[in-house]
Amino acid sequence: MNPFTSPSRLRDLIRAARACKTAAEERAVVRKECAAIRSSINENDQFFRHRNLAKLMFIHMLGYPTHFGQMECLKLIAAVGFPEKRIGYLGLMLLLDERQEVLMLVTNSLKQDLNHLNHYIVGLALCALGNICSAEMARDLEPEVQRLFLSRDLDIKKKAALCSIRIIRKVPDLAENLMIPAASLLKEKHHGVLISAVQLCITLCKVSDIPLEHLRKSCIKGLVQILKELSNSSYTPEYEIAGVMDPFLQIRILKLMRLLGQGDVECSEYMTDILAQVATRTESHKNAGNAILYECVETIMGIEATSGLRVLAINILGKFLSNRDNNIRYVALNMLMKAVSVDSQAVQRHKTTILECMKDSDISIRKRTLELVFLLVNETNVKPLTRELIGYLEVSDQDFKGDLTAKICSIVKKFSQEKKWYIDQMFKVLCIAGNYVKDDVLHSLIITISNALDIQGYCVRSLYKALQNHPDQGGLVQVAVWCIGEYGELLVNNIKVSEVENTMNVTDSHAVDVIEASLKHHLSDITIQSMCLVALLKLSSRFTSTSERIREIIIHHKGSVVLELQQRAIEFNCIIQRHQNIKSSLLERMPALDESSYIGKRTSSSQVNISAVKLTRPTPVASPSLPNGVAHAPTNPLLDLLDLIPDDNPVPTSSTNDIVQDLLGIGLGNPLTSGTIAPSVGTDILLDLLSIGGTNDQNDVPVLDVSSKQGSEPLTNPSTFEVMDLLDGTTKDRSTDDEHPVYPSIIAFQSGTLKVAFAFTKRPDKPQITQIQVTCTNLSTDEYMDFIFLAAVPKFIQLQLEPASSNILPANSDGAITQTLTLTNSQHGQKPLAMRMRMTYKVNNQDKLEQGQVNNFPPEL
Amino acid sequence: MIHFVLLLSRQGKVRLTKWYSPYSQKERTKVIHELSGLILARAPKLCNFVEWRGYKVVYRRYASLYFCMCIDADDNELEILEIIHHFVEILDRYFGSVCELDLIFNFHKAYYVLDEILIAGELQESSKKTVARLITAQLVETALMFNL
């Protein structure tokens, strides 16, 4: 560098950086400057060190790395004069943070500066220490700082107090050392020192109990005195802000009083007067006054206050709520939420003002209000509050509707006392915001309706009316369509009309009309379409006159691109056409759904590790329509059975029984309690698995025509099954099991490419538990990678699968993978074992899947 | 306590940052980025408090600058608004009708002022007169032909 030119000034750099039009230009400028600074550092130039550091700080603020300048800070701090030290400390605080090791090098300089004669330098050192010291530095330098408490300079005193706050935060053990000096500082008159001292005391009390006790005993009188003076005193321009005397000091004293009075009745009593005085006399026109009032209210709620004082506090909050300033209202709502837990009655009195805040333009205030209202709801006020909330739902905007709907639904559910009122409110919500209502809320509503036998007629009629008025609310359509399907005859025949209803004349075709309209209206929503199809099927049985028309509508969907709809359309069509004899029993009214078991199943099935996306049938309402072990043949599980085949999904090998259902494609949460359903045909347990009871005729039971022959018939291409074959219910051959003696091994599965053999062992004292050694061999000429064996068992069996020996299966039976499986048959002796298995592997970078069923377990097992 | 102070321009440029809690350089950039997005996007009529990561950020807009301070969830937000105003008034007094350009070209002086108002994330002095006096005194100390 040219020794005759001085490096550019700070403001030149700033100007140059600001003049850059693009980021690349700025980078170039910064790079050039950094190079100059670096060479200057290398030359150990002391003259312009301060300038270089200032430039470095600017570059740092722009966001560029500046770690090469850290040592410069240290050198400047070590310099003699005040200006260099000042900029050195500033650089230190800006460029470093407490986690850097370089900071430790400063400790010695700091120590020297803390003892310096020039009190501005002492101030600098205290400031730096207070802002970024680490725990080790804090420990080292604490004695110095404590000594400075006694300095005559007020500036140093207050800086020392604040610095020790940081020291205590970093090293809480030192709190006791500083207890007494802190208490003595409280006797000072200067506001700056007082503020720092009070803040130090607050930190001490938060950190440890011993200072808390000490301060409680010695300082409370002094504090109350100071506060009194501030509250009463006359105008002093130096400390006055917006008509209030030193709000900062007042607020801090109130904070400290809160900590001291918490849990201590005597202390709280002592404070009562002054708190009342501050609460009533502080001006609340400006923010400063409001800040003090806010802190005062927080303190009142925090200590053991009398009820009169509490009421005073809540009234202040009530006044805040009607303030025009958003901030004040926000703060008041926050405090009220905390106050509800302390004194709910008092808060209830301000209910109307709170409800007004619901209409605020500020979204965060609206959210807060909603939460507060939610906390305020109880049995007595739930009806008027719900009315208000629903009224508000109509006018609220989109992003708020979701939250509001969820809250209303949960309030109504929690506090409703009569079913009718609950159902009414839910219908109202559905009409206004059906699209935002969550699925499980819809389900529980349907469950409630199915349990409320006496008002089902009323429900279905109201839903019919609502559907005509609000055809585009998704949630409403779901519930309405389900109800009309189930309770169609109540609608048409006007059964059990209560006095308040107007009689409607709804004919069968009207009911079908309405469902057809919903079908057309919601072309994109698969759930609604599927539900409509099911409802139409139910109606075709209830209203036989419309059967043909319904069939036409259903046929329309035979060509649908969505697999679910296509399948349903084809199957329903088939039922209507060919199976009139079973149709009525098939589509009988569903029994009242059991809410608790439904919830139980939902939670257990959600625990199962299944990719929910694949398995979830787009008919969530299908799952509640379960035969909870009742003899009636429900419609949906049947039909879900029928469409299970192509949709086999990977099943985890955990032992929950819900897997069977899912494996069989019955959809989440469908239990077939095979134990309670009387097996209709034969003793083949798979029939039990699939049996839906009730229909005893062999022809009627759509049995899965799964390998009814020997287990050696592999199920490699299940998709080749004709749906029609299922409905024909072929008679099953009784599988002639191998009547082999004690636990022979079997070939569980064999295809052209894979062979699986089972070898059994049993412990004589535990006949229910069977250990199976599974051996898989590769019959093809290609090696299989990522081989995974999965198994599923009926509900009465528990399965445990150990890890496999490997997951690479060499070709040509050159090796085998073995895995141990443990089956526990809870109905040992009554029902034999059965298992379905699935093997996935990769060959030549292609995924392959094979699956089969094991029917040939030796019967003694 | 105040965890950090942030001064942002309307375009999201950082004019001043002061960190009273340990944040590494990477974390600092991230925080600034997040908060810029959050605060600059707020409409003018909304209240001045934002909830962020469990803390509260109190901000106020003065001309083209946003003054933001991040505090604990149980601190008094209205008081922080007063502290921000206190800071701005002192800056105003020091620079004589302060504008953003003053803060850009004299950022180191703005830092000196901030260091007289806050230490360790707590308020140091409530009297504007005292702060002004201290800064002037230090200026005299520095006035030994110090040309930055």
PDB file of N, CA, C and O in Angstrom, chain A residues 231 254 271-282 293 296 300 306 308-309 312 316:
ATOM      1  N   SER A 231     -45.885   8.422  42.632  1.00  0.00           N
ATOM      2  CA  SER A 231     -47.286   8.565  42.288  1.00  0.00           C
ATOM      3  C   SER A 231     -47.827   9.914  42.700  1.00  0.00           C
ATOM      4  O   SER A 231     -48.673  10.503  42.029  1.00  0.00           O
ATOM      5  N   LEU A 254     -43.206  -2.092  40.445  1.00  0.00           N
ATOM      6  CA  LEU A 254     -44.387  -2.953  40.480  1.00  0.00           C
ATOM      7  C   LEU A 254     -44.006  -4.399  40.201  1.00  0.00           C
ATOM      8  O   LEU A 254     -44.527  -5.327  40.822  1.00  0.00           O
ATOM      9  N   MET A 271     -48.896  -4.069  50.491  1.00  0.00           N
ATOM     10  CA  MET A 271     -48.876  -3.370  49.198  1.00  0.00           C
ATOM     11  C   MET A 271     -50.241  -2.893  48.750  1.00  0.00           C
ATOM     12  O   MET A 271     -50.334  -2.141  47.795  1.00  0.00           O
ATOM     13  N   THR A 272     -51.267  -3.393  49.396  1.00  0.00           N
ATOM     14  CA  THR A 272     -52.619  -3.168  48.862  1.00  0.00           C
ATOM     15  C   THR A 272     -52.919  -1.698  48.622  1.00  0.00           C
ATOM     16  O   THR A 272     -53.391  -1.310  47.551  1.00  0.00           O
ATOM     17  N   ASP A 273     -52.583  -0.879  49.608  1.00  0.00           N
ATOM     18  CA  ASP A 273     -52.934   0.535  49.491  1.00  0.00           C
ATOM     19  C   ASP A 273     -52.291   1.176  48.286  1.00  0.00           C
ATOM     20  O   ASP A 273     -52.944   1.854  47.487  1.00  0.00           O
ATOM     21  N   ILE A 274     -50.982   0.964  48.193  1.00  0.00           N
ATOM     22  CA  ILE A 274     -50.287   1.671  47.131  1.00  0.00           C
ATOM     23  C   ILE A 274     -50.735   1.164  45.757  1.00  0.00           C
ATOM     24  O   ILE A 274     -50.863   1.946  44.814  1.00  0.00           O
ATOM     25  N   LEU A 275     -51.044  -0.131  45.695  1.00  0.00           N
ATOM     26  CA  LEU A 275     -51.520  -0.654  44.415  1.00  0.00           C
ATOM     27  C   LEU A 275     -52.851  -0.020  44.039  1.00  0.00           C
ATOM     28  O   LEU A 275     -53.065   0.361  42.882  1.00  0.00           O
ATOM     29  N   ALA A 276     -53.707   0.106  45.018  1.00  0.00           N
ATOM     30  CA  ALA A 276     -55.007   0.735  44.731  1.00  0.00           C
ATOM     31  C   ALA A 276     -54.796   2.166  44.291  1.00  0.00           C
ATOM     32  O   ALA A 276     -55.451   2.649  43.350  1.00  0.00           O
ATOM     33  N   GLN A 277     -53.846   2.831  44.955  1.00  0.00           N
ATOM     34  CA  GLN A 277     -53.615   4.229  44.603  1.00  0.00           C
ATOM     35  C   GLN A 277     -53.119   4.344  43.170  1.00  0.00           C
ATOM     36  O   GLN A 277     -53.608   5.162  42.396  1.00  0.00           O
ATOM     37  N   VAL A 278     -52.129   3.526  42.825  1.00  0.00           N
ATOM     38  CA  VAL A 278     -51.594   3.591  41.468  1.00  0.00           C
ATOM     39  C   VAL A 278     -52.682   3.254  40.457  1.00  0.00           C
ATOM     40  O   VAL A 278     -52.818   3.900  39.423  1.00  0.00           O
ATOM     41  N   ALA A 279     -53.480   2.263  40.788  1.00  0.00           N
ATOM     42  CA  ALA A 279     -54.491   1.818  39.823  1.00  0.00           C
ATOM     43  C   ALA A 279     -55.523   2.893  39.563  1.00  0.00           C
ATOM     44  O   ALA A 279     -56.031   3.021  38.458  1.00  0.00           O
ATOM     45  N   THR A 280     -55.858   3.649  40.581  1.00  0.00           N
ATOM     46  CA  THR A 280     -56.930   4.615  40.382  1.00  0.00           C
ATOM     47  C   THR A 280     -56.427   5.967  39.917  1.00  0.00           C
ATOM     48  O   THR A 280     -57.134   6.687  39.231  1.00  0.00           O
ATOM     49  N   ARG A 281     -55.186   6.320  40.300  1.00  0.00           N
ATOM     50  CA  ARG A 281     -54.791   7.688  40.025  1.00  0.00           C
ATOM     51  C   ARG A 281     -53.976   7.864  38.753  1.00  0.00           C
ATOM     52  O   ARG A 281     -53.750   8.968  38.320  1.00  0.00           O
ATOM     53  N   THR A 282     -53.516   6.766  38.178  1.00  0.00           N
ATOM     54  CA  THR A 282     -52.669   6.940  37.002  1.00  0.00           C
ATOM     55  C   THR A 282     -53.502   7.332  35.801  1.00  0.00           C
ATOM     56  O   THR A 282     -54.563   6.773  35.551  1.00  0.00           O
ATOM     57  N   LEU A 293     -50.587   0.963  34.279  1.00  0.00           N
ATOM     58  CA  LEU A 293     -51.814   0.283  34.708  1.00  0.00           C
ATOM     59  C   LEU A 293     -51.742  -1.203  34.398  1.00  0.00           C
ATOM     60  O   LEU A 293     -52.143  -2.047  35.192  1.00  0.00           O
ATOM     61  N   CYS A 296     -49.615  -2.836  36.837  1.00  0.00           N
ATOM     62  CA  CYS A 296     -50.313  -2.853  38.118  1.00  0.00           C
ATOM     63  C   CYS A 296     -51.311  -4.008  38.148  1.00  0.00           C
ATOM     64  O   CYS A 296     -51.387  -4.753  39.129  1.00  0.00           O
ATOM     65  N   ILE A 300     -51.428  -7.158  40.682  1.00  0.00           N
ATOM     66  CA  ILE A 300     -52.573  -7.498  41.521  1.00  0.00           C
ATOM     67  C   ILE A 300     -52.963  -8.954  41.309  1.00  0.00           C
ATOM     68  O   ILE A 300     -53.245  -9.688  42.259  1.00  0.00           O
ATOM     69  N   THR A 306     -56.675  -8.973  47.820  1.00  0.00           N
ATOM     70  CA  THR A 306     -58.070  -9.085  48.284  1.00  0.00           C
ATOM     71  C   THR A 306     -58.978  -9.091  47.071  1.00  0.00           C
ATOM     72  O   THR A 306     -58.599  -8.650  45.991  1.00  0.00           O
ATOM     73  N   GLY A 308     -61.522  -7.294  46.499  1.00  0.00           N
ATOM     74  CA  GLY A 308     -61.843  -5.949  46.039  1.00  0.00           C
ATOM     75  C   GLY A 308     -60.813  -5.446  45.065  1.00  0.00           C
ATOM     76  O   GLY A 308     -61.134  -4.879  44.010  1.00  0.00           O
ATOM     77  N   LEU A 309     -59.557  -5.719  45.407  1.00  0.00           N
ATOM     78  CA  LEU A 309     -58.471  -5.275  44.539  1.00  0.00           C
ATOM     79  C   LEU A 309     -58.546  -5.993  43.193  1.00  0.00           C
ATOM     80  O   LEU A 309     -58.328  -5.399  42.131  1.00  0.00           O
ATOM     81  N   LEU A 312     -61.130  -4.543  41.056  1.00  0.00           N
ATOM     82  CA  LEU A 312     -60.602  -3.285  40.509  1.00  0.00           C
ATOM     83  C   LEU A 312     -59.743  -3.573  39.279  1.00  0.00           C
ATOM     84  O   LEU A 312     -59.872  -2.915  38.234  1.00  0.00           O
ATOM     85  N   ILE A 316     -60.304  -2.482  35.322  1.00  0.00           N
ATOM     86  CA  ILE A 316     -59.344  -1.755  34.474  1.00  0.00           C
ATOM     87  C   ILE A 316     -59.208  -2.467  33.132  1.00  0.00           C
ATOM     88  O   ILE A 316     -59.184  -1.831  32.074  1.00  0.00           O
TER      89      ILE A 316
END
